[in-house]
mmCIF file of C-alpha atoms in Angstrom:
data_model
loop_
_atom_site.group_PDB
_atom_site.id
_atom_site.type_symbol
_atom_site.label_atom_id
_atom_site.label_comp_id
_atom_site.label_asym_id
_atom_site.label_seq_id
_atom_site.Cartn_x
_atom_site.Cartn_y
_atom_site.Cartn_z
ATOM 1 C CA MET A 25 -50.674 -45.290 14.159
ATOM 2 C CA ALA A 26 -52.701 -48.453 14.743
ATOM 3 C CA ILE A 27 -53.169 -48.890 10.994
ATOM 4 C CA LEU A 28 -49.410 -48.651 10.468
ATOM 5 C CA GLY A 29 -48.860 -51.307 13.141
ATOM 6 C CA GLY A 30 -51.422 -53.531 11.451
ATOM 7 C CA VAL A 31 -49.707 -53.111 8.091
ATOM 8 C CA PHE A 32 -46.342 -54.063 9.613
ATOM 9 C CA PHE A 33 -47.940 -57.104 11.240
ATOM 10 C CA LEU A 34 -49.431 -58.238 7.912
ATOM 11 C CA ILE A 35 -46.107 -57.743 6.128
ATOM 12 C CA GLU A 36 -44.237 -59.801 8.708
ATOM 13 C CA ALA A 37 -46.877 -62.551 8.636
ATOM 14 C CA LEU A 38 -46.817 -62.750 4.828
ATOM 15 C CA MET A 39 -43.025 -62.788 4.810
ATOM 16 C CA SER A 40 -42.959 -65.653 7.316
ATOM 17 C CA VAL A 41 -45.504 -67.666 5.318
ATOM 18 C CA THR A 42 -43.604 -67.005 2.080
ATOM 19 C CA SER A 43 -40.353 -68.104 3.682
ATOM 20 C CA VAL A 44 -41.840 -71.329 5.066
ATOM 21 C CA ILE A 45 -43.469 -72.220 1.736
ATOM 22 C CA GLY A 46 -40.301 -71.348 -0.181
ATOM 23 C CA ARG A 47 -38.204 -73.467 2.150
ATOM 24 C CA ALA A 48 -40.588 -76.416 1.930
ATOM 25 C CA LEU A 49 -41.162 -76.408 -1.827
ATOM 26 C CA PHE A 50 -37.998 -74.974 -3.359
ATOM 27 C CA ASN A 51 -35.445 -75.154 -0.515
ATOM 28 C CA LEU A 52 -35.134 -71.378 -0.951
ATOM 29 C CA PRO A 53 -36.298 -69.268 2.007
ATOM 30 C CA VAL A 54 -36.484 -65.473 1.936
ATOM 31 C CA PRO A 55 -32.933 -64.212 2.665
ATOM 32 C CA GLY A 56 -32.770 -62.462 6.038
ATOM 33 C CA ASP A 57 -36.390 -63.204 6.917
ATOM 34 C CA TYR A 58 -35.664 -63.900 10.576
ATOM 35 C CA GLU A 59 -33.865 -60.568 11.017
ATOM 36 C CA LEU A 60 -36.523 -58.620 9.107
ATOM 37 C CA VAL A 61 -39.327 -60.088 11.226
ATOM 38 C CA GLN A 62 -37.378 -59.162 14.360
ATOM 39 C CA MET A 63 -36.958 -55.573 13.143
ATOM 40 C CA LEU A 64 -40.629 -55.227 12.196
ATOM 41 C CA SER A 65 -41.679 -56.620 15.589
ATOM 42 C CA ALA A 66 -39.551 -54.170 17.594
#
């Protein structure tokens, strides 16, 4: 169970980093990233 939580944490961290980089470089964030991070954190 702890491993699954760690995997979800890594996924949400990578998605946030990808969204920030995409927004900064290409003005194209990951669609729905805020909602997905909220769902993975719950």
